[in-house]
Amino acid sequence: MAIRTEVGASRAIEPSRRDEPARRAVTALGLLGIALIHLLDLPGKLKETPYLGAAYIVLIVASVAVAEYLMRRHDRRAWLAATALAAAVLLGYVVNRSVGLPGAMDDIGNWLEPLGLASMFVEAVVVVLGLSGLVDSMARGSADV
């Protein structure tokens, strides 16, 4: 696909660059989804396992901050932050459901909890989109990490 400029020359637009705003918006919405899912689970977590409740609060704040950063910045640091945050949460979920965390052994094997499934789905989407954005930004050489 070519776009004509004012002087009449044409230049090709790379699909990844053209799709960049949509990818950033969907990734930011995914980060906000991660924040919402953990906000919904927060009251129970604060009662059951206070240190995980505190971690949820940090995650919620970080998710909102990274979503905002991603929407304002066109660099690989934003993609790296989004990808790393979602991957860390996904890894934490897998550890919690497989071998358990201190004081939180009740969730071992509880893979089908609805909020947990929603969380894994959204986190995986953010990781995939984040990696895609990171690779594209590195290929364009947008910003140093």
PDB file of C-alpha atoms in Angstrom:
ATOM      1  CA  MET A   1       0.000   0.000   0.000  1.00  0.00           C
ATOM      2  CA  ALA A   2       1.385   3.428  -0.872  1.00  0.00           C
ATOM      3  CA  ILE A   3       0.436   6.859   0.375  1.00  0.00           C
ATOM      4  CA  ARG A   4       0.880   9.978  -1.750  1.00  0.00           C
ATOM      5  CA  THR A   5       2.593  12.890  -0.078  1.00  0.00           C
ATOM      6  CA  GLU A   6       1.909  16.543  -0.847  1.00  0.00           C
ATOM      7  CA  VAL A   7       4.738  16.659  -3.368  1.00  0.00           C
ATOM      8  CA  GLY A   8       3.386  13.670  -5.239  1.00  0.00           C
ATOM      9  CA  ALA A   9       5.967  11.075  -4.231  1.00  0.00           C
ATOM     10  CA  SER A  10       4.746   7.826  -2.774  1.00  0.00           C
ATOM     11  CA  ARG A  11       6.151   5.855   0.076  1.00  0.00           C
ATOM     12  CA  ALA A  12       5.196   2.536   1.518  1.00  0.00           C
ATOM     13  CA  ILE A  13       3.903   2.392   5.061  1.00  0.00           C
ATOM     14  CA  GLU A  14       5.001  -0.644   7.002  1.00  0.00           C
ATOM     15  CA  PRO A  15       2.007  -2.517   8.459  1.00  0.00           C
ATOM     16  CA  SER A  16       3.664  -2.616  11.880  1.00  0.00           C
ATOM     17  CA  ARG A  17       4.044   1.176  11.952  1.00  0.00           C
ATOM     18  CA  ARG A  18       0.507   1.741  10.690  1.00  0.00           C
ATOM     19  CA  ASP A  19      -0.868  -0.675  13.295  1.00  0.00           C
ATOM     20  CA  GLU A  20       1.251   0.732  16.123  1.00  0.00           C
ATOM     21  CA  PRO A  21      -1.441   2.983  17.685  1.00  0.00           C
ATOM     22  CA  ALA A  22      -3.944   0.118  17.781  1.00  0.00           C
ATOM     23  CA  ARG A  23      -1.394  -2.287  19.255  1.00  0.00           C
ATOM     24  CA  ARG A  24      -0.431   0.249  21.921  1.00  0.00           C
ATOM     25  CA  ALA A  25      -4.086   0.925  22.766  1.00  0.00           C
ATOM     26  CA  VAL A  26      -4.999  -2.767  23.053  1.00  0.00           C
ATOM     27  CA  THR A  27      -1.906  -3.442  25.170  1.00  0.00           C
ATOM     28  CA  ALA A  28      -2.745  -0.503  27.444  1.00  0.00           C
ATOM     29  CA  LEU A  29      -6.321  -1.788  27.780  1.00  0.00           C
ATOM     30  CA  GLY A  30      -4.885  -5.195  28.659  1.00  0.00           C
ATOM     31  CA  LEU A  31      -2.773  -3.618  31.398  1.00  0.00           C
ATOM     32  CA  LEU A  32      -5.874  -1.862  32.721  1.00  0.00           C
ATOM     33  CA  GLY A  33      -7.655  -5.226  32.607  1.00  0.00           C
ATOM     34  CA  ILE A  34      -4.881  -6.742  34.723  1.00  0.00           C
ATOM     35  CA  ALA A  35      -5.358  -3.896  37.213  1.00  0.00           C
ATOM     36  CA  LEU A  36      -9.136  -4.411  37.296  1.00  0.00           C
ATOM     37  CA  ILE A  37      -8.934  -8.182  37.753  1.00  0.00           C
ATOM     38  CA  HIS A  38      -6.570  -7.776  40.690  1.00  0.00           C
ATOM     39  CA  LEU A  39      -8.658  -4.943  42.153  1.00  0.00           C
ATOM     40  CA  LEU A  40     -11.682  -7.266  42.153  1.00  0.00           C
ATOM     41  CA  ASP A  41      -9.685  -9.951  43.977  1.00  0.00           C
ATOM     42  CA  LEU A  42      -7.973  -7.499  46.365  1.00  0.00           C
ATOM     43  CA  PRO A  43     -10.384  -7.530  49.358  1.00  0.00           C
ATOM     44  CA  GLY A  44     -10.158 -11.307  49.744  1.00  0.00           C
ATOM     45  CA  LYS A  45      -6.410 -11.317  49.231  1.00  0.00           C
ATOM     46  CA  LEU A  46      -5.870  -8.656  51.915  1.00  0.00           C
ATOM     47  CA  LYS A  47      -7.779 -10.850  54.402  1.00  0.00           C
ATOM     48  CA  GLU A  48      -6.285 -14.219  53.387  1.00  0.00           C
ATOM     49  CA  THR A  49      -2.683 -13.296  52.607  1.00  0.00           C
ATOM     50  CA  PRO A  50      -1.811  -9.679  53.457  1.00  0.00           C
ATOM     51  CA  TYR A  51       1.575  -9.711  51.697  1.00  0.00           C
ATOM     52  CA  LEU A  52      -0.109 -10.800  48.455  1.00  0.00           C
ATOM     53  CA  GLY A  53      -2.718  -8.091  48.976  1.00  0.00           C
ATOM     54  CA  ALA A  54       0.092  -5.543  49.230  1.00  0.00           C
ATOM     55  CA  ALA A  55       1.659  -7.002  46.069  1.00  0.00           C
ATOM     56  CA  TYR A  56      -1.722  -6.640  44.328  1.00  0.00           C
ATOM     57  CA  ILE A  57      -1.804  -2.948  45.263  1.00  0.00           C
ATOM     58  CA  VAL A  58       1.679  -2.447  43.805  1.00  0.00           C
ATOM     59  CA  LEU A  59       0.625  -4.373  40.676  1.00  0.00           C
ATOM     60  CA  ILE A  60      -2.538  -2.300  40.233  1.00  0.00           C
ATOM     61  CA  VAL A  61      -0.623   0.974  40.488  1.00  0.00           C
ATOM     62  CA  ALA A  62       2.155  -0.314  38.211  1.00  0.00           C
ATOM     63  CA  SER A  63      -0.325  -1.579  35.599  1.00  0.00           C
ATOM     64  CA  VAL A  64      -2.072   1.787  35.392  1.00  0.00           C
ATOM     65  CA  ALA A  65       1.252   3.654  35.284  1.00  0.00           C
ATOM     66  CA  VAL A  66       2.695   1.430  32.542  1.00  0.00           C
ATOM     67  CA  ALA A  67      -0.537   1.699  30.516  1.00  0.00           C
ATOM     68  CA  GLU A  68      -0.298   5.487  30.673  1.00  0.00           C
ATOM     69  CA  TYR A  69       3.420   5.401  29.830  1.00  0.00           C
ATOM     70  CA  LEU A  70       2.787   3.119  26.864  1.00  0.00           C
ATOM     71  CA  MET A  71       0.159   5.472  25.444  1.00  0.00           C
ATOM     72  CA  ARG A  72       2.482   8.485  25.725  1.00  0.00           C
ATOM     73  CA  ARG A  73       5.812   6.996  24.626  1.00  0.00           C
ATOM     74  CA  HIS A  74       6.910   5.551  21.313  1.00  0.00           C
ATOM     75  CA  ASP A  75       9.928   3.669  22.586  1.00  0.00           C
ATOM     76  CA  ARG A  76      10.995   0.192  23.509  1.00  0.00           C
ATOM     77  CA  ARG A  77      11.178   0.976  27.242  1.00  0.00           C
ATOM     78  CA  ALA A  78       7.386   1.219  27.264  1.00  0.00           C
ATOM     79  CA  TRP A  79       7.051  -2.125  25.479  1.00  0.00           C
ATOM     80  CA  LEU A  80       9.635  -3.702  27.763  1.00  0.00           C
ATOM     81  CA  ALA A  81       7.817  -2.471  30.875  1.00  0.00           C
ATOM     82  CA  ALA A  82       4.440  -3.760  29.646  1.00  0.00           C
ATOM     83  CA  THR A  83       5.855  -7.141  28.634  1.00  0.00           C
ATOM     84  CA  ALA A  84       7.880  -7.637  31.814  1.00  0.00           C
ATOM     85  CA  LEU A  85       4.999  -6.672  34.095  1.00  0.00           C
ATOM     86  CA  ALA A  86       2.485  -8.996  32.422  1.00  0.00           C
ATOM     87  CA  ALA A  87       5.011 -11.862  32.212  1.00  0.00           C
ATOM     88  CA  ALA A  88       5.888 -11.491  35.912  1.00  0.00           C
ATOM     89  CA  VAL A  89       2.214 -11.634  36.902  1.00  0.00           C
ATOM     90  CA  LEU A  90       1.613 -14.650  34.658  1.00  0.00           C
ATOM     91  CA  LEU A  91       4.629 -16.414  36.162  1.00  0.00           C
ATOM     92  CA  GLY A  92       3.399 -15.593  39.671  1.00  0.00           C
ATOM     93  CA  TYR A  93       0.010 -17.098  38.847  1.00  0.00           C
ATOM     94  CA  VAL A  94       1.595 -20.302  37.538  1.00  0.00           C
ATOM     95  CA  VAL A  95       3.812 -20.608  40.631  1.00  0.00           C
ATOM     96  CA  ASN A  96       0.858 -19.934  42.937  1.00  0.00           C
ATOM     97  CA  ARG A  97      -1.284 -22.579  41.236  1.00  0.00           C
ATOM     98  CA  SER A  98       1.459 -25.207  40.857  1.00  0.00           C
ATOM     99  CA  VAL A  99       3.728 -25.208  43.930  1.00  0.00           C
ATOM    100  CA  GLY A 100       2.080 -22.472  45.974  1.00  0.00           C
ATOM    101  CA  LEU A 101       3.348 -19.388  47.738  1.00  0.00           C
ATOM    102  CA  PRO A 102       4.033 -18.998  51.464  1.00  0.00           C
ATOM    103  CA  GLY A 103       0.717 -18.705  53.276  1.00  0.00           C
ATOM    104  CA  ALA A 104      -1.233 -19.286  50.057  1.00  0.00           C
ATOM    105  CA  MET A 105      -1.246 -23.031  49.549  1.00  0.00           C
ATOM    106  CA  ASP A 106      -5.047 -23.208  49.136  1.00  0.00           C
ATOM    107  CA  ASP A 107      -4.823 -22.212  45.468  1.00  0.00           C
ATOM    108  CA  ILE A 108      -2.609 -25.111  44.384  1.00  0.00           C
ATOM    109  CA  GLY A 109      -4.381 -26.847  41.508  1.00  0.00           C
ATOM    110  CA  ASN A 110      -7.142 -24.221  41.307  1.00  0.00           C
ATOM    111  CA  TRP A 111      -6.595 -23.527  37.607  1.00  0.00           C
ATOM    112  CA  LEU A 112     -10.247 -23.009  36.627  1.00  0.00           C
ATOM    113  CA  GLU A 113     -11.195 -20.070  38.857  1.00  0.00           C
ATOM    114  CA  PRO A 114     -12.911 -17.510  36.564  1.00  0.00           C
ATOM    115  CA  LEU A 115     -10.853 -14.462  37.616  1.00  0.00           C
ATOM    116  CA  GLY A 116      -7.707 -16.549  37.304  1.00  0.00           C
ATOM    117  CA  LEU A 117      -8.595 -17.643  33.781  1.00  0.00           C
ATOM    118  CA  ALA A 118      -9.390 -14.059  32.803  1.00  0.00           C
ATOM    119  CA  SER A 119      -6.105 -12.958  34.341  1.00  0.00           C
ATOM    120  CA  MET A 120      -4.063 -15.547  32.438  1.00  0.00           C
ATOM    121  CA  PHE A 121      -5.775 -14.663  29.172  1.00  0.00           C
ATOM    122  CA  VAL A 122      -5.229 -10.907  29.512  1.00  0.00           C
ATOM    123  CA  GLU A 123      -1.641 -11.336  30.706  1.00  0.00           C
ATOM    124  CA  ALA A 124      -0.831 -13.646  27.791  1.00  0.00           C
ATOM    125  CA  VAL A 125      -2.321 -11.153  25.309  1.00  0.00           C
ATOM    126  CA  VAL A 126      -0.250  -8.326  26.830  1.00  0.00           C
ATOM    127  CA  VAL A 127       2.906 -10.464  26.673  1.00  0.00           C
ATOM    128  CA  VAL A 128       2.341 -11.360  23.001  1.00  0.00           C
ATOM    129  CA  LEU A 129       1.506  -7.792  21.976  1.00  0.00           C
ATOM    130  CA  GLY A 130       4.325  -6.451  24.124  1.00  0.00           C
ATOM    131  CA  LEU A 131       6.875  -8.747  22.523  1.00  0.00           C
ATOM    132  CA  SER A 132       5.592  -7.759  19.090  1.00  0.00           C
ATOM    133  CA  GLY A 133       5.873  -4.066  19.930  1.00  0.00           C
ATOM    134  CA  LEU A 134       9.303  -4.587  21.457  1.00  0.00           C
ATOM    135  CA  VAL A 135      10.610  -6.398  18.372  1.00  0.00           C
ATOM    136  CA  ASP A 136       9.194  -3.729  16.043  1.00  0.00           C
ATOM    137  CA  SER A 137      10.598  -0.875  18.117  1.00  0.00           C
ATOM    138  CA  MET A 138      14.015  -2.541  18.178  1.00  0.00           C
ATOM    139  CA  ALA A 139      13.887  -3.019  14.398  1.00  0.00           C
ATOM    140  CA  ARG A 140      13.130   0.681  13.987  1.00  0.00           C
ATOM    141  CA  GLY A 141      15.741   1.610  16.573  1.00  0.00           C
ATOM    142  CA  SER A 142      13.290   3.882  18.385  1.00  0.00           C
ATOM    143  CA  ALA A 143      14.863   4.381  21.829  1.00  0.00           C
ATOM    144  CA  ASP A 144      17.687   2.970  23.849  1.00  0.00           C
ATOM    145  CA  VAL A 145      16.910   0.717  26.756  1.00  0.00           C
TER     146      VAL A 145
END
